[in-house]
PDB file of C-alpha atoms in Angstrom:
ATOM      1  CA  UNK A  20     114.779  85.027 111.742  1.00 64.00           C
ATOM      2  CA  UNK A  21     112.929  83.721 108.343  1.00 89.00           C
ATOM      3  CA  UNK A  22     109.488  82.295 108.124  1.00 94.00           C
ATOM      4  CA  UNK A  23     111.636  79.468 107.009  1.00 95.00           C
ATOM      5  CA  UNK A  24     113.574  78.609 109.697  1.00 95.00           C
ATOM      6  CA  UNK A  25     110.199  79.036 111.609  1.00 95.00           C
ATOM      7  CA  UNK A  26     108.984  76.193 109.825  1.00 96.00           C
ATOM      8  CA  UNK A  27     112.658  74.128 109.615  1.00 94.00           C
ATOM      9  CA  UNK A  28     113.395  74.932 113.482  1.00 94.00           C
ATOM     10  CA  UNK A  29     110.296  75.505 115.317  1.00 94.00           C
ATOM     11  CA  UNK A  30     107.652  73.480 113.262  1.00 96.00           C
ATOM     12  CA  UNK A  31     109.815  70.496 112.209  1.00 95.00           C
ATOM     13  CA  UNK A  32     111.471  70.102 115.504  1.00 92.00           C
ATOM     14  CA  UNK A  33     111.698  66.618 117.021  1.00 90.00           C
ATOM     15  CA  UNK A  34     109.896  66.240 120.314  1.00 89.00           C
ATOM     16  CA  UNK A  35     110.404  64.187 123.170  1.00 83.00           C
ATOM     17  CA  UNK A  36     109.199  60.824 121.163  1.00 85.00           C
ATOM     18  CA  UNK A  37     111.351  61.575 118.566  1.00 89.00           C
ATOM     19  CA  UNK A  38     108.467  62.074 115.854  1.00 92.00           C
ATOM     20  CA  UNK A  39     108.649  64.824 114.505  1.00 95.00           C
ATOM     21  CA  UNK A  40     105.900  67.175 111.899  1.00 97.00           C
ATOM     22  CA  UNK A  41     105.181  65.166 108.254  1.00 96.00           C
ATOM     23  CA  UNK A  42     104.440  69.025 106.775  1.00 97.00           C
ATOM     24  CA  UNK A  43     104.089  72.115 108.327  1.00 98.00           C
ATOM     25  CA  UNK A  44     103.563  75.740 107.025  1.00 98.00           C
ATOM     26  CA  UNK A  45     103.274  79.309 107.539  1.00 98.00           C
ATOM     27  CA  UNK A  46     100.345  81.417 105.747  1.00 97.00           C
ATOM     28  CA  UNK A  47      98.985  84.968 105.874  1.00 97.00           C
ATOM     29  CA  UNK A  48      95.337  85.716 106.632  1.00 96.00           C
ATOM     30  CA  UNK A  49      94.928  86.386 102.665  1.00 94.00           C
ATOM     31  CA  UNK A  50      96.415  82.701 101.457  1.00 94.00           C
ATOM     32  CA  UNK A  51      99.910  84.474 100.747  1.00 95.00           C
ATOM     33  CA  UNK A  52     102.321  81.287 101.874  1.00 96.00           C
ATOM     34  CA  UNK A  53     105.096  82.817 104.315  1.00 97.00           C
ATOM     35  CA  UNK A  54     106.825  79.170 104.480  1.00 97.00           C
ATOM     36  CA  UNK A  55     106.314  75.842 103.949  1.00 97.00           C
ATOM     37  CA  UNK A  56     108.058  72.356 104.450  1.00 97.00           C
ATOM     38  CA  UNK A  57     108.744  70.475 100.972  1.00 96.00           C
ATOM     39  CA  UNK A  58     106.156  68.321 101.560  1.00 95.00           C
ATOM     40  CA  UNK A  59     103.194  70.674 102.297  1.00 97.00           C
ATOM     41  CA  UNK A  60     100.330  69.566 100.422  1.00 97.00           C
ATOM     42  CA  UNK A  61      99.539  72.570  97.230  1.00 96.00           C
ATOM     43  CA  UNK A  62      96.439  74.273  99.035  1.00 95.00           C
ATOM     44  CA  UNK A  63      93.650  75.300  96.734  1.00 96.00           C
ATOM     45  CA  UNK A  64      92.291  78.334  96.961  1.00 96.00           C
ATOM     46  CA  UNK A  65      88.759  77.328  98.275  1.00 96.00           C
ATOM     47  CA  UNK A  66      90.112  75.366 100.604  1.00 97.00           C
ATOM     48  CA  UNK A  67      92.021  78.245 102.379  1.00 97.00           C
ATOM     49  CA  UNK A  68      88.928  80.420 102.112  1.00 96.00           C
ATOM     50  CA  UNK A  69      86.876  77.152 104.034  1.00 96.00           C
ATOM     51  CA  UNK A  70      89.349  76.881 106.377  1.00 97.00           C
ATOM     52  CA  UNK A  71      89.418  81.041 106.992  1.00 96.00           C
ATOM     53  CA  UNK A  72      85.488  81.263 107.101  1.00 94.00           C
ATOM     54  CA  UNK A  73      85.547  78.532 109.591  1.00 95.00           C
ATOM     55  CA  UNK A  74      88.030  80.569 111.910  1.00 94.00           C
ATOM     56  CA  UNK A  75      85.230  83.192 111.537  1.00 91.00           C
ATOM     57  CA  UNK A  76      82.078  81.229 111.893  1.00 89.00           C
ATOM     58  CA  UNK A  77      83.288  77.651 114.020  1.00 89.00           C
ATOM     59  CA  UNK A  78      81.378  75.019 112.166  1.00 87.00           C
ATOM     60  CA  UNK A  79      81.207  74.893 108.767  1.00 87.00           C
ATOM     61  CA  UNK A  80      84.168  72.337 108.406  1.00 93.00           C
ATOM     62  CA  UNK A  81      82.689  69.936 110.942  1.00 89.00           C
ATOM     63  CA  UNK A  82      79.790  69.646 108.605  1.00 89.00           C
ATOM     64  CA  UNK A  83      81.455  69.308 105.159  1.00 88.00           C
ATOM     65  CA  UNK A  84      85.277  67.968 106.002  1.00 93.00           C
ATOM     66  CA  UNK A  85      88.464  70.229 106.546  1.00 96.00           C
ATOM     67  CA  UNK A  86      90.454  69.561 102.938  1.00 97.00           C
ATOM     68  CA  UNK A  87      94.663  70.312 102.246  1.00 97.00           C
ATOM     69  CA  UNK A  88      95.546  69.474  98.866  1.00 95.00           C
ATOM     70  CA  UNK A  89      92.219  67.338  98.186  1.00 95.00           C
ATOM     71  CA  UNK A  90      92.992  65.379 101.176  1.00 96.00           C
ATOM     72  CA  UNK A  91      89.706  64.909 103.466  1.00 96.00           C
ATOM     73  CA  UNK A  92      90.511  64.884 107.678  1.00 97.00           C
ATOM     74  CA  UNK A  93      87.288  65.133 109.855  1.00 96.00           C
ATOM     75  CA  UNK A  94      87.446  67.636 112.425  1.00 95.00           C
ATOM     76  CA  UNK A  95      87.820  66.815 115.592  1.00 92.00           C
ATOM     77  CA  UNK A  96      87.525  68.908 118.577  1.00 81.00           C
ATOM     78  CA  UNK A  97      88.982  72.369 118.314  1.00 84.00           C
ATOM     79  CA  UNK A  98      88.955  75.773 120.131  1.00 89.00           C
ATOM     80  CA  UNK A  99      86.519  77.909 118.323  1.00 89.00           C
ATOM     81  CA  UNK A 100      88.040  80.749 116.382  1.00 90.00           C
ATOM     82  CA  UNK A 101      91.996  80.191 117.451  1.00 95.00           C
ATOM     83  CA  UNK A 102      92.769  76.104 116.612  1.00 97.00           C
ATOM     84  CA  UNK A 103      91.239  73.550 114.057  1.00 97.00           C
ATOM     85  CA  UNK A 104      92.024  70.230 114.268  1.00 97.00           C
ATOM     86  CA  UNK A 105      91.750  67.694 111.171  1.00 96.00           C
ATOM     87  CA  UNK A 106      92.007  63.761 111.122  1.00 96.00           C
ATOM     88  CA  UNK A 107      92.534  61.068 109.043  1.00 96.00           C
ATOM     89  CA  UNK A 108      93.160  57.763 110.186  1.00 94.00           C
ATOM     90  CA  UNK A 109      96.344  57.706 112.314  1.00 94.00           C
ATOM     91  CA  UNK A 110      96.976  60.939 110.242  1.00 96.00           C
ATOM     92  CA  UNK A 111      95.552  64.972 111.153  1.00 97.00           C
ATOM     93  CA  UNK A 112      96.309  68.042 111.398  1.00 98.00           C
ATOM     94  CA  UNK A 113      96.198  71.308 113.465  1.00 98.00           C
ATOM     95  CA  UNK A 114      95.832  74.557 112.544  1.00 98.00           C
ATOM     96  CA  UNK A 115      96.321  77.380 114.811  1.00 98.00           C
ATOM     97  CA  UNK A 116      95.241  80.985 114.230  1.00 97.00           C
ATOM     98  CA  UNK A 117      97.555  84.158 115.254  1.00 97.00           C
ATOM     99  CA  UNK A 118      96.604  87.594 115.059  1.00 95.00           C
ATOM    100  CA  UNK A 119      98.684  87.293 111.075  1.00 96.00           C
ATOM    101  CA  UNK A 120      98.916  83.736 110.111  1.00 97.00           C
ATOM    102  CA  UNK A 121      97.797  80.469 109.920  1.00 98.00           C
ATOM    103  CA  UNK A 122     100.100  77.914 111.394  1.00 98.00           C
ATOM    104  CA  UNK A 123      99.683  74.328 109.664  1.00 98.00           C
ATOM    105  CA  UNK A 124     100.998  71.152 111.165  1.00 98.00           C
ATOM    106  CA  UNK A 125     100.624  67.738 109.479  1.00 98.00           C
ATOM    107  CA  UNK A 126     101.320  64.508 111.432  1.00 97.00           C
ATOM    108  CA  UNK A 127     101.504  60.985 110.507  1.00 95.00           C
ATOM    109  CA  UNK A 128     101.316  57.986 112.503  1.00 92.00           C
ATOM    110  CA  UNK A 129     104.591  58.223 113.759  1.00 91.00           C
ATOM    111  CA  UNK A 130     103.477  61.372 116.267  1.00 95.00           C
ATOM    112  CA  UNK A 131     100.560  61.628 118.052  1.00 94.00           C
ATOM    113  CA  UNK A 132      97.745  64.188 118.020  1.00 94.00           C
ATOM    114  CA  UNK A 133      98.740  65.643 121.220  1.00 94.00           C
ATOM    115  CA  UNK A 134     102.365  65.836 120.075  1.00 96.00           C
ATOM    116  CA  UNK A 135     100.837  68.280 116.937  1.00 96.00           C
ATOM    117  CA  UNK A 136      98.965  69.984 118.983  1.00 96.00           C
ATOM    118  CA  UNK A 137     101.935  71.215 121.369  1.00 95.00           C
ATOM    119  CA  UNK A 138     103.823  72.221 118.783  1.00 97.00           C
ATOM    120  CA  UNK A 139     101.719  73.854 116.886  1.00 97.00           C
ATOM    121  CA  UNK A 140     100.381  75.659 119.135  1.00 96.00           C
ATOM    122  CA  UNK A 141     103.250  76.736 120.925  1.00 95.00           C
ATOM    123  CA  UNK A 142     104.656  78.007 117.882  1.00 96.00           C
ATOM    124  CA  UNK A 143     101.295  79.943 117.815  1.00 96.00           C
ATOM    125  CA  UNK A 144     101.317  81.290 121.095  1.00 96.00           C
ATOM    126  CA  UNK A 145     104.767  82.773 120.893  1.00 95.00           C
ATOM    127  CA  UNK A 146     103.797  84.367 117.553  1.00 95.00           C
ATOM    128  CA  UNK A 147     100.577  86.129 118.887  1.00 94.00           C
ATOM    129  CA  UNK A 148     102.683  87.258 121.585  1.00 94.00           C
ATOM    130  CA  UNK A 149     104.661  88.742 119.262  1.00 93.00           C
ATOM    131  CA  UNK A 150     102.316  90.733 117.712  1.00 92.00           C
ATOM    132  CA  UNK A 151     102.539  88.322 114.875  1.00 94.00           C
TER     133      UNK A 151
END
C-alpha cells in the first residue's frame, strides 16, 4: 500500500457522522512529505522544526501557537511526546507521532475534535505497530 492511499483511505475516511478530514498528511521525522491530501496547507520549514522540538520538549507550542501554513491553532490538551492537538475556532488539528512519521489531520466544523482525534490516532497506532 502507498503513503497515498494511507492518506486517501485511512485519513480521509468518512466516520460514523459522515464528516470526514478537511486535510490530512503523512511526514517523515526530517520534514520529507510521504503524502498529503490536495488541500494540505504548504508547511514551512520552521514550523515543522516547532512542531518536532515540541514532540521532544512538550511545551513550547502551548506558549507561542502551533502554526500549518501560517495558520495559528492554540493547543489544546495533548499527550506529551506522542499527540498534539491544535485549534482554531470550530477548526484544529491533531498530530500524532509514530516511531517514523508525523500523522497530520485537519478538521473543520463539519467534524468534531473527538472525531480527529480517533482517526488520527488510530491511523497512528496501527503504524507504530507496524514498526512504522
Amino acid at each position: 500500500m502507498s503513503w497515498q492511499s494511507y492518506v486517501d483511505e485511512h485519513l480521509l475516511c468518512e466516520v460514523a457522522s459522515g464528516a470526514r478530514l478537511s486535510a490530512a498528511g503523512i511526514f517523515g521525522h526530517g520534514g520529507d512529505t510521504w503524502a498529503v491530501s490536495e488541500s494540505f496547507p504548504k508547511i514551512k520549514p520552521e514550523e515543522f522544526t516547532a512542531i518536532i522540538s515540541d514532540f521532544d520538549a512538550p511545551g513550547s507550542l502551548a506558549t507561542n501557537g502551533l502554526y500549518l501554513g501560517g495558520t495559528k491553532f492554540m493547543v489544546i490538551q495533548g499527550e506529551p511526546g506522542a499527540v498534539i492537538r491544535g485549534k482554531k475556532g470550530s477548526s484544529g488539528v491533531t498530530i500524532k507521532k509514530t516511531n517514523m512519521a508525523l500523522i497530520f489531520g485537519i478538521y473543520d466544523e463539519s467534524m468534531t475534535g473527538g472525531e480527529c482525534n480517533m482517526v488520527v490516532e488510530r491511523l497512528g497506532d496501527y503504524l507504530c505497530d507496524q514498526g512504522f
